[in-house]
PDB file of C-alpha atoms in Angstrom:
ATOM      1  CA  PRO A  88      49.764 -30.596  58.612  1.00  0.00           C
ATOM      2  CA  GLY A  89      46.141 -29.578  59.431  1.00  0.00           C
ATOM      3  CA  GLY A  90      43.826 -31.803  61.050  1.00  0.00           C
ATOM      4  CA  ALA A  91      40.248 -32.735  59.512  1.00  0.00           C
ATOM      5  CA  GLY A  92      38.357 -30.436  62.295  1.00  0.00           C
ATOM      6  CA  GLY A  93      41.004 -27.239  61.761  1.00  0.00           C
ATOM      7  CA  ALA A  94      39.455 -23.893  60.435  1.00  0.00           C
ATOM      8  CA  ALA A  95      38.143 -23.660  56.347  1.00  0.00           C
ATOM      9  CA  PRO A  96      41.612 -22.170  54.657  1.00  0.00           C
ATOM     10  CA  GLN A  97      40.487 -18.599  53.618  1.00  0.00           C
ATOM     11  CA  GLY A  98      41.256 -17.738  49.921  1.00  0.00           C
ATOM     12  CA  PRO A  99      39.769 -15.939  46.730  1.00  0.00           C
ATOM     13  CA  MET A 100      36.500 -18.320  46.732  1.00  0.00           C
ATOM     14  CA  ALA A 101      35.667 -17.691  50.133  1.00  0.00           C
ATOM     15  CA  SER A 102      34.085 -14.880  49.167  1.00  0.00           C
ATOM     16  CA  MET A 103      33.182 -15.204  45.690  1.00  0.00           C
ATOM     17  CA  SER A 104      28.765 -14.847  45.494  1.00  0.00           C
ATOM     18  CA  PRO A 105      26.978 -18.164  44.568  1.00  0.00           C
ATOM     19  CA  VAL A 106      26.567 -18.851  40.913  1.00  0.00           C
ATOM     20  CA  GLY A 107      24.290 -17.009  38.778  1.00  0.00           C
ATOM     21  CA  ALA A 108      23.405 -14.328  41.600  1.00  0.00           C
ATOM     22  CA  ALA A 109      23.702 -10.973  40.039  1.00  0.00           C
ATOM     23  CA  PRO A 110      22.852  -8.106  41.833  1.00  0.00           C
ATOM     24  CA  SER A 111      19.866  -6.295  41.596  1.00  0.00           C
ATOM     25  CA  HIS A 112      19.631  -2.528  39.505  1.00  0.00           C
ATOM     26  CA  ALA A 113      15.908  -2.190  39.240  1.00  0.00           C
ATOM     27  CA  PRO A 114      15.052  -1.398  43.567  1.00  0.00           C
ATOM     28  CA  ALA A 115      17.810   1.191  43.268  1.00  0.00           C
ATOM     29  CA  ALA A 116      16.649   2.667  40.042  1.00  0.00           C
ATOM     30  CA  GLY A 117      13.392   2.847  41.110  1.00  0.00           C
ATOM     31  CA  ALA A 118      14.245   4.343  44.557  1.00  0.00           C
ATOM     32  CA  GLU A 119      16.611   6.803  42.394  1.00  0.00           C
ATOM     33  CA  SER A 120      13.337   7.786  40.192  1.00  0.00           C
ATOM     34  CA  SER A 121      11.024   8.309  43.419  1.00  0.00           C
ATOM     35  CA  LEU A 122      13.672  10.293  45.154  1.00  0.00           C
ATOM     36  CA  ALA A 123      14.364  12.702  42.059  1.00  0.00           C
ATOM     37  CA  VAL A 124      10.519  13.349  41.829  1.00  0.00           C
ATOM     38  CA  LEU A 125      10.421  13.827  45.737  1.00  0.00           C
ATOM     39  CA  SER A 126      13.277  16.267  45.612  1.00  0.00           C
ATOM     40  CA  LEU A 127      11.564  18.075  42.683  1.00  0.00           C
ATOM     41  CA  LEU A 128       7.908  18.519  44.553  1.00  0.00           C
ATOM     42  CA  ARG A 129      10.200  19.764  47.209  1.00  0.00           C
ATOM     43  CA  GLN A 130      11.018  23.209  44.923  1.00  0.00           C
ATOM     44  CA  SER A 131       7.323  23.620  43.616  1.00  0.00           C
ATOM     45  CA  ALA A 132       5.645  25.827  45.529  1.00  0.00           C
ATOM     46  CA  HIS A 133       3.000  24.115  44.460  1.00  0.00           C
ATOM     47  CA  PRO A 134       3.929  20.683  44.997  1.00  0.00           C
ATOM     48  CA  ARG A 135      -0.150  19.386  45.513  1.00  0.00           C
ATOM     49  CA  THR A 136      -0.962  21.008  42.456  1.00  0.00           C
ATOM     50  CA  CYS A 137       1.758  19.586  40.099  1.00  0.00           C
ATOM     51  CA  VAL A 138       0.822  16.378  41.049  1.00  0.00           C
ATOM     52  CA  ALA A 139      -2.853  16.737  40.255  1.00  0.00           C
ATOM     53  CA  HIS A 140      -1.542  18.890  36.968  1.00  0.00           C
ATOM     54  CA  ALA A 141       0.428  15.013  36.072  1.00  0.00           C
ATOM     55  CA  ALA A 142      -2.073  12.628  38.148  1.00  0.00           C
ATOM     56  CA  PHE A 143      -5.265  12.530  35.258  1.00  0.00           C
ATOM     57  CA  LYS A 144      -2.844  12.518  32.497  1.00  0.00           C
ATOM     58  CA  LEU A 145      -0.978   9.307  33.765  1.00  0.00           C
ATOM     59  CA  ALA A 146      -4.342   7.343  34.726  1.00  0.00           C
ATOM     60  CA  ALA A 147      -5.668   8.269  31.562  1.00  0.00           C
ATOM     61  CA  VAL A 148      -2.551   6.896  29.816  1.00  0.00           C
ATOM     62  CA  LEU A 149      -2.381   3.544  31.616  1.00  0.00           C
ATOM     63  CA  VAL A 150      -6.599   3.605  31.227  1.00  0.00           C
ATOM     64  CA  TYR A 151      -5.835   3.267  27.592  1.00  0.00           C
ATOM     65  CA  VAL A 152      -2.568   1.605  27.678  1.00  0.00           C
ATOM     66  CA  LYS A 153      -4.499  -1.251  29.568  1.00  0.00           C
ATOM     67  CA  GLY A 154      -7.843  -1.023  26.982  1.00  0.00           C
ATOM     68  CA  ARG A 155      -5.731  -1.160  23.868  1.00  0.00           C
ATOM     69  CA  TYR A 156      -2.375  -3.320  24.102  1.00  0.00           C
ATOM     70  CA  LEU A 157      -3.170  -5.277  26.731  1.00  0.00           C
ATOM     71  CA  SER A 158      -6.720  -6.224  28.272  1.00  0.00           C
ATOM     72  CA  GLY A 159     -10.767  -4.967  28.415  1.00  0.00           C
ATOM     73  CA  SER A 160     -13.884  -3.438  26.800  1.00  0.00           C
ATOM     74  CA  TYR A 161     -13.224  -0.802  24.310  1.00  0.00           C
ATOM     75  CA  VAL A 162     -16.214   0.600  25.921  1.00  0.00           C
ATOM     76  CA  THR A 163     -15.118   0.907  29.173  1.00  0.00           C
ATOM     77  CA  THR A 164     -11.761   1.926  27.797  1.00  0.00           C
ATOM     78  CA  PHE A 165     -13.589   4.814  25.805  1.00  0.00           C
ATOM     79  CA  ILE A 166     -15.026   6.328  29.279  1.00  0.00           C
ATOM     80  CA  LEU A 167     -13.132   5.979  31.393  1.00  0.00           C
ATOM     81  CA  ALA A 168     -10.107   7.708  29.195  1.00  0.00           C
ATOM     82  CA  THR A 169     -12.425  10.199  28.165  1.00  0.00           C
ATOM     83  CA  LEU A 170     -14.124  10.959  31.966  1.00  0.00           C
ATOM     84  CA  LEU A 171     -10.428  11.137  32.855  1.00  0.00           C
ATOM     85  CA  ALA A 172      -8.731  13.497  30.088  1.00  0.00           C
ATOM     86  CA  ALA A 173     -12.289  15.685  30.720  1.00  0.00           C
ATOM     87  CA  PHE A 174     -11.357  16.059  34.848  1.00  0.00           C
ATOM     88  CA  ASP A 175      -7.572  17.301  33.440  1.00  0.00           C
ATOM     89  CA  PHE A 176      -9.503  19.792  30.901  1.00  0.00           C
ATOM     90  CA  TRP A 177     -10.670  21.080  33.652  1.00  0.00           C
ATOM     91  CA  THR A 178      -8.116  20.750  36.141  1.00  0.00           C
ATOM     92  CA  VAL A 179      -5.259  22.771  34.329  1.00  0.00           C
ATOM     93  CA  LYS A 180      -8.079  25.190  32.597  1.00  0.00           C
ATOM     94  CA  ASN A 181      -8.912  26.138  35.751  1.00  0.00           C
ATOM     95  CA  ILE A 182      -6.687  25.591  38.957  1.00  0.00           C
ATOM     96  CA  SER A 183      -2.805  24.611  37.761  1.00  0.00           C
ATOM     97  CA  GLY A 184      -2.154  27.434  34.899  1.00  0.00           C
ATOM     98  CA  ARG A 185      -3.690  29.643  37.906  1.00  0.00           C
ATOM     99  CA  LEU A 186      -1.610  28.803  40.625  1.00  0.00           C
ATOM    100  CA  LEU A 187       1.739  27.264  39.050  1.00  0.00           C
ATOM    101  CA  VAL A 188       2.058  29.647  35.738  1.00  0.00           C
ATOM    102  CA  GLY A 189      -0.610  32.654  36.673  1.00  0.00           C
ATOM    103  CA  LEU A 190      -2.852  31.830  33.621  1.00  0.00           C
ATOM    104  CA  ARG A 191      -6.267  31.727  33.195  1.00  0.00           C
ATOM    105  CA  TRP A 192      -8.621  31.853  29.734  1.00  0.00           C
ATOM    106  CA  TRP A 193     -11.816  31.158  28.643  1.00  0.00           C
ATOM    107  CA  ASN A 194     -13.936  31.803  25.751  1.00  0.00           C
ATOM    108  CA  LYS A 195     -17.692  33.527  26.413  1.00  0.00           C
ATOM    109  CA  THR A 196     -20.098  33.919  23.498  1.00  0.00           C
ATOM    110  CA  ARG A 197     -20.828  37.413  23.121  1.00  0.00           C
ATOM    111  CA  ALA A 198     -24.613  38.760  22.290  1.00  0.00           C
ATOM    112  CA  ASP A 199     -24.206  38.527  18.505  1.00  0.00           C
ATOM    113  CA  GLY A 200     -23.259  35.154  18.817  1.00  0.00           C
ATOM    114  CA  THR A 201     -19.804  35.551  18.423  1.00  0.00           C
ATOM    115  CA  SER A 202     -17.359  34.126  20.746  1.00  0.00           C
ATOM    116  CA  GLU A 203     -14.402  35.870  22.336  1.00  0.00           C
ATOM    117  CA  TRP A 204     -10.920  34.907  23.756  1.00  0.00           C
ATOM    118  CA  VAL A 205     -10.943  36.239  28.039  1.00  0.00           C
ATOM    119  CA  PHE A 206      -7.505  35.818  29.089  1.00  0.00           C
ATOM    120  CA  GLU A 207      -6.170  36.869  32.805  1.00  0.00           C
ATOM    121  CA  SER A 208      -2.531  36.641  34.277  1.00  0.00           C
ATOM    122  CA  ARG A 209      -0.211  37.487  37.249  1.00  0.00           C
ATOM    123  CA  GLN A 210       0.773  40.665  37.453  1.00  0.00           C
ATOM    124  CA  ASP A 211       4.367  39.783  38.859  1.00  0.00           C
ATOM    125  CA  GLU A 212       5.575  37.277  36.633  1.00  0.00           C
ATOM    126  CA  SER A 213       8.902  37.334  39.057  1.00  0.00           C
ATOM    127  CA  ALA A 214       6.194  35.551  41.348  1.00  0.00           C
ATOM    128  CA  VAL A 215       5.926  32.527  39.471  1.00  0.00           C
ATOM    129  CA  ASN A 216       8.171  30.002  40.643  1.00  0.00           C
ATOM    130  CA  ALA A 217      10.352  28.202  37.830  1.00  0.00           C
ATOM    131  CA  VAL A 218       9.620  24.218  39.221  1.00  0.00           C
ATOM    132  CA  ASP A 219       6.318  25.083  38.725  1.00  0.00           C
ATOM    133  CA  ARG A 220       6.218  26.967  35.591  1.00  0.00           C
ATOM    134  CA  ASN A 221       9.148  23.633  33.956  1.00  0.00           C
ATOM    135  CA  ILE A 222       6.161  21.351  34.936  1.00  0.00           C
ATOM    136  CA  PHE A 223       3.078  23.208  33.824  1.00  0.00           C
ATOM    137  CA  TRP A 224       4.647  23.989  30.198  1.00  0.00           C
ATOM    138  CA  THR A 225       6.489  20.448  29.122  1.00  0.00           C
ATOM    139  CA  PHE A 226       3.013  18.689  30.424  1.00  0.00           C
ATOM    140  CA  VAL A 227       0.345  20.753  28.437  1.00  0.00           C
ATOM    141  CA  TYR A 228       2.912  20.530  25.702  1.00  0.00           C
ATOM    142  CA  VAL A 229       3.819  16.734  25.074  1.00  0.00           C
ATOM    143  CA  TRP A 230       0.015  15.857  25.941  1.00  0.00           C
ATOM    144  CA  PRO A 231      -1.157  17.069  23.167  1.00  0.00           C
ATOM    145  CA  VAL A 232       1.577  15.918  21.133  1.00  0.00           C
ATOM    146  CA  LEU A 233       1.448  12.086  22.798  1.00  0.00           C
ATOM    147  CA  TRP A 234      -2.458  11.541  21.427  1.00  0.00           C
ATOM    148  CA  ALA A 235      -1.903  13.524  17.641  1.00  0.00           C
ATOM    149  CA  PHE A 236       1.210  10.271  18.131  1.00  0.00           C
ATOM    150  CA  LEU A 237      -1.053   7.435  18.709  1.00  0.00           C
ATOM    151  CA  LEU A 238      -4.007   9.198  16.299  1.00  0.00           C
ATOM    152  CA  ILE A 239      -1.785   8.385  13.212  1.00  0.00           C
ATOM    153  CA  MET A 240      -0.318   4.874  14.654  1.00  0.00           C
ATOM    154  CA  ASN A 241      -3.988   4.323  15.022  1.00  0.00           C
ATOM    155  CA  LEU A 242      -4.296   5.672  11.353  1.00  0.00           C
ATOM    156  CA  ILE A 243      -1.888   3.545   9.459  1.00  0.00           C
ATOM    157  CA  SER A 244      -3.146   0.898  11.154  1.00  0.00           C
ATOM    158  CA  PHE A 245      -7.055   0.856  10.278  1.00  0.00           C
ATOM    159  CA  SER A 246      -8.372   0.561  13.558  1.00  0.00           C
ATOM    160  CA  PHE A 247     -10.199   3.146  13.818  1.00  0.00           C
ATOM    161  CA  ASP A 248     -13.017   2.548  16.570  1.00  0.00           C
ATOM    162  CA  TRP A 249      -9.893   3.996  18.522  1.00  0.00           C
ATOM    163  CA  VAL A 250      -9.054   6.866  16.122  1.00  0.00           C
ATOM    164  CA  LEU A 251     -12.175   8.356  17.865  1.00  0.00           C
ATOM    165  CA  LEU A 252     -10.888   8.014  21.174  1.00  0.00           C
ATOM    166  CA  ASN A 253      -7.220   9.307  20.076  1.00  0.00           C
ATOM    167  CA  THR A 254      -9.317  12.615  18.173  1.00  0.00           C
ATOM    168  CA  MET A 255     -11.747  13.784  21.822  1.00  0.00           C
ATOM    169  CA  LEU A 256      -8.574  13.108  23.982  1.00  0.00           C
ATOM    170  CA  LEU A 257      -6.843  15.366  21.405  1.00  0.00           C
ATOM    171  CA  VAL A 258      -9.463  18.139  21.440  1.00  0.00           C
ATOM    172  CA  PHE A 259      -9.220  17.808  25.115  1.00  0.00           C
ATOM    173  CA  ALA A 260      -5.750  18.739  25.500  1.00  0.00           C
ATOM    174  CA  GLY A 261      -5.218  20.949  22.041  1.00  0.00           C
ATOM    175  CA  SER A 262      -7.649  22.890  23.625  1.00  0.00           C
ATOM    176  CA  ASN A 263      -5.820  23.850  26.863  1.00  0.00           C
ATOM    177  CA  LEU A 264      -2.766  24.462  24.768  1.00  0.00           C
ATOM    178  CA  ALA A 265      -4.593  26.529  22.432  1.00  0.00           C
ATOM    179  CA  GLY A 266      -5.770  28.511  24.900  1.00  0.00           C
ATOM    180  CA  TYR A 267      -2.585  28.997  27.269  1.00  0.00           C
ATOM    181  CA  TRP A 268      -0.121  29.868  24.473  1.00  0.00           C
ATOM    182  CA  LYS A 269      -2.999  32.494  23.148  1.00  0.00           C
ATOM    183  CA  CYS A 270      -2.676  33.583  27.040  1.00  0.00           C
ATOM    184  CA  SER A 271       0.833  33.578  27.642  1.00  0.00           C
ATOM    185  CA  LYS A 272       1.328  35.461  24.238  1.00  0.00           C
ATOM    186  CA  ASP A 273      -1.654  37.663  25.656  1.00  0.00           C
ATOM    187  CA  GLU A 274       0.563  38.115  28.726  1.00  0.00           C
ATOM    188  CA  LYS A 275       3.839  38.994  26.762  1.00  0.00           C
ATOM    189  CA  LYS A 276       2.595  41.994  24.860  1.00  0.00           C
ATOM    190  CA  ARG A 277       0.824  43.510  27.656  1.00  0.00           C
ATOM    191  CA  ALA A 278       3.658  43.677  29.504  1.00  0.00           C
ATOM    192  CA  ARG A 279       5.862  45.320  26.496  1.00  0.00           C
ATOM    193  CA  ASN A 280       2.980  47.841  26.164  1.00  0.00           C
ATOM    194  CA  TRP A 281       3.045  48.262  29.936  1.00  0.00           C
ATOM    195  CA  VAL A 282       7.193  48.568  29.588  1.00  0.00           C
ATOM    196  CA  GLU A 283       6.865  50.918  26.715  1.00  0.00           C
ATOM    197  CA  SER A 284       4.371  52.904  28.239  1.00  0.00           C
ATOM    198  CA  GLN A 285       6.255  53.472  31.667  1.00  0.00           C
ATOM    199  CA  GLY A 286       9.498  54.964  29.815  1.00  0.00           C
ATOM    200  CA  MET A 287       7.818  57.254  27.548  1.00  0.00           C
ATOM    201  CA  ARG A 288       6.290  58.473  30.860  1.00  0.00           C
ATOM    202  CA  ALA A 289      10.149  58.413  32.532  1.00  0.00           C
ATOM    203  CA  VAL A 290      11.194  59.974  29.509  1.00  0.00           C
ATOM    204  CA  ALA A 291       8.165  62.920  29.687  1.00  0.00           C
ATOM    205  CA  GLY A 292       8.607  63.427  33.793  1.00  0.00           C
ATOM    206  CA  ALA A 293      12.631  63.793  32.317  1.00  0.00           C
ATOM    207  CA  MET A 294      11.635  66.295  29.917  1.00  0.00           C
ATOM    208  CA  GLY A 295       9.717  68.161  32.234  1.00  0.00           C
ATOM    209  CA  PHE A 296       6.683  68.064  30.571  1.00  0.00           C
ATOM    210  CA  VAL A 297       5.057  65.231  33.777  1.00  0.00           C
TER     211      VAL A 297
END
């Protein structure tokens, strides 16, 4: 028989957690997400540009969600979201497109008043980093789709004040999508023409015409 001051019995109950204590998975999930993002950026050739490519978009969404669904002034939300979308438009058009995928576009007005699309592309497409390309095109395609969806939702709920803001942001997003889509098509066309011309030149050289 054990005395009153003896050691406490060692059994299954000794290792049980307190009632109601459940393991928290949220911090672990957040840490894993952060590590995944950092790992992706380490594979990028232009990690800072990738961050800038997404930063203005995320900031605009946060401002919109706060003002539309949580609390905030419509006027303040309208101004901040529009400014952030404009900064994003300029960044994508002039910086991230050129660095991440080697593309650039702009629209100039001719002397007769008509507009002309102008495209620039990197000659060596193999120099484009795969991570940079995926990040760039994912955000370029998703960005206008998001604002189109929110525009439809506000139309359904007859929230026409917010429809105006959605329309403006959709114009910014859609302009970059249209510009880079046309620029990408022009790049592929020029690459195909170059390959065909080189092939014809090689054939002509083999036949002794060059």
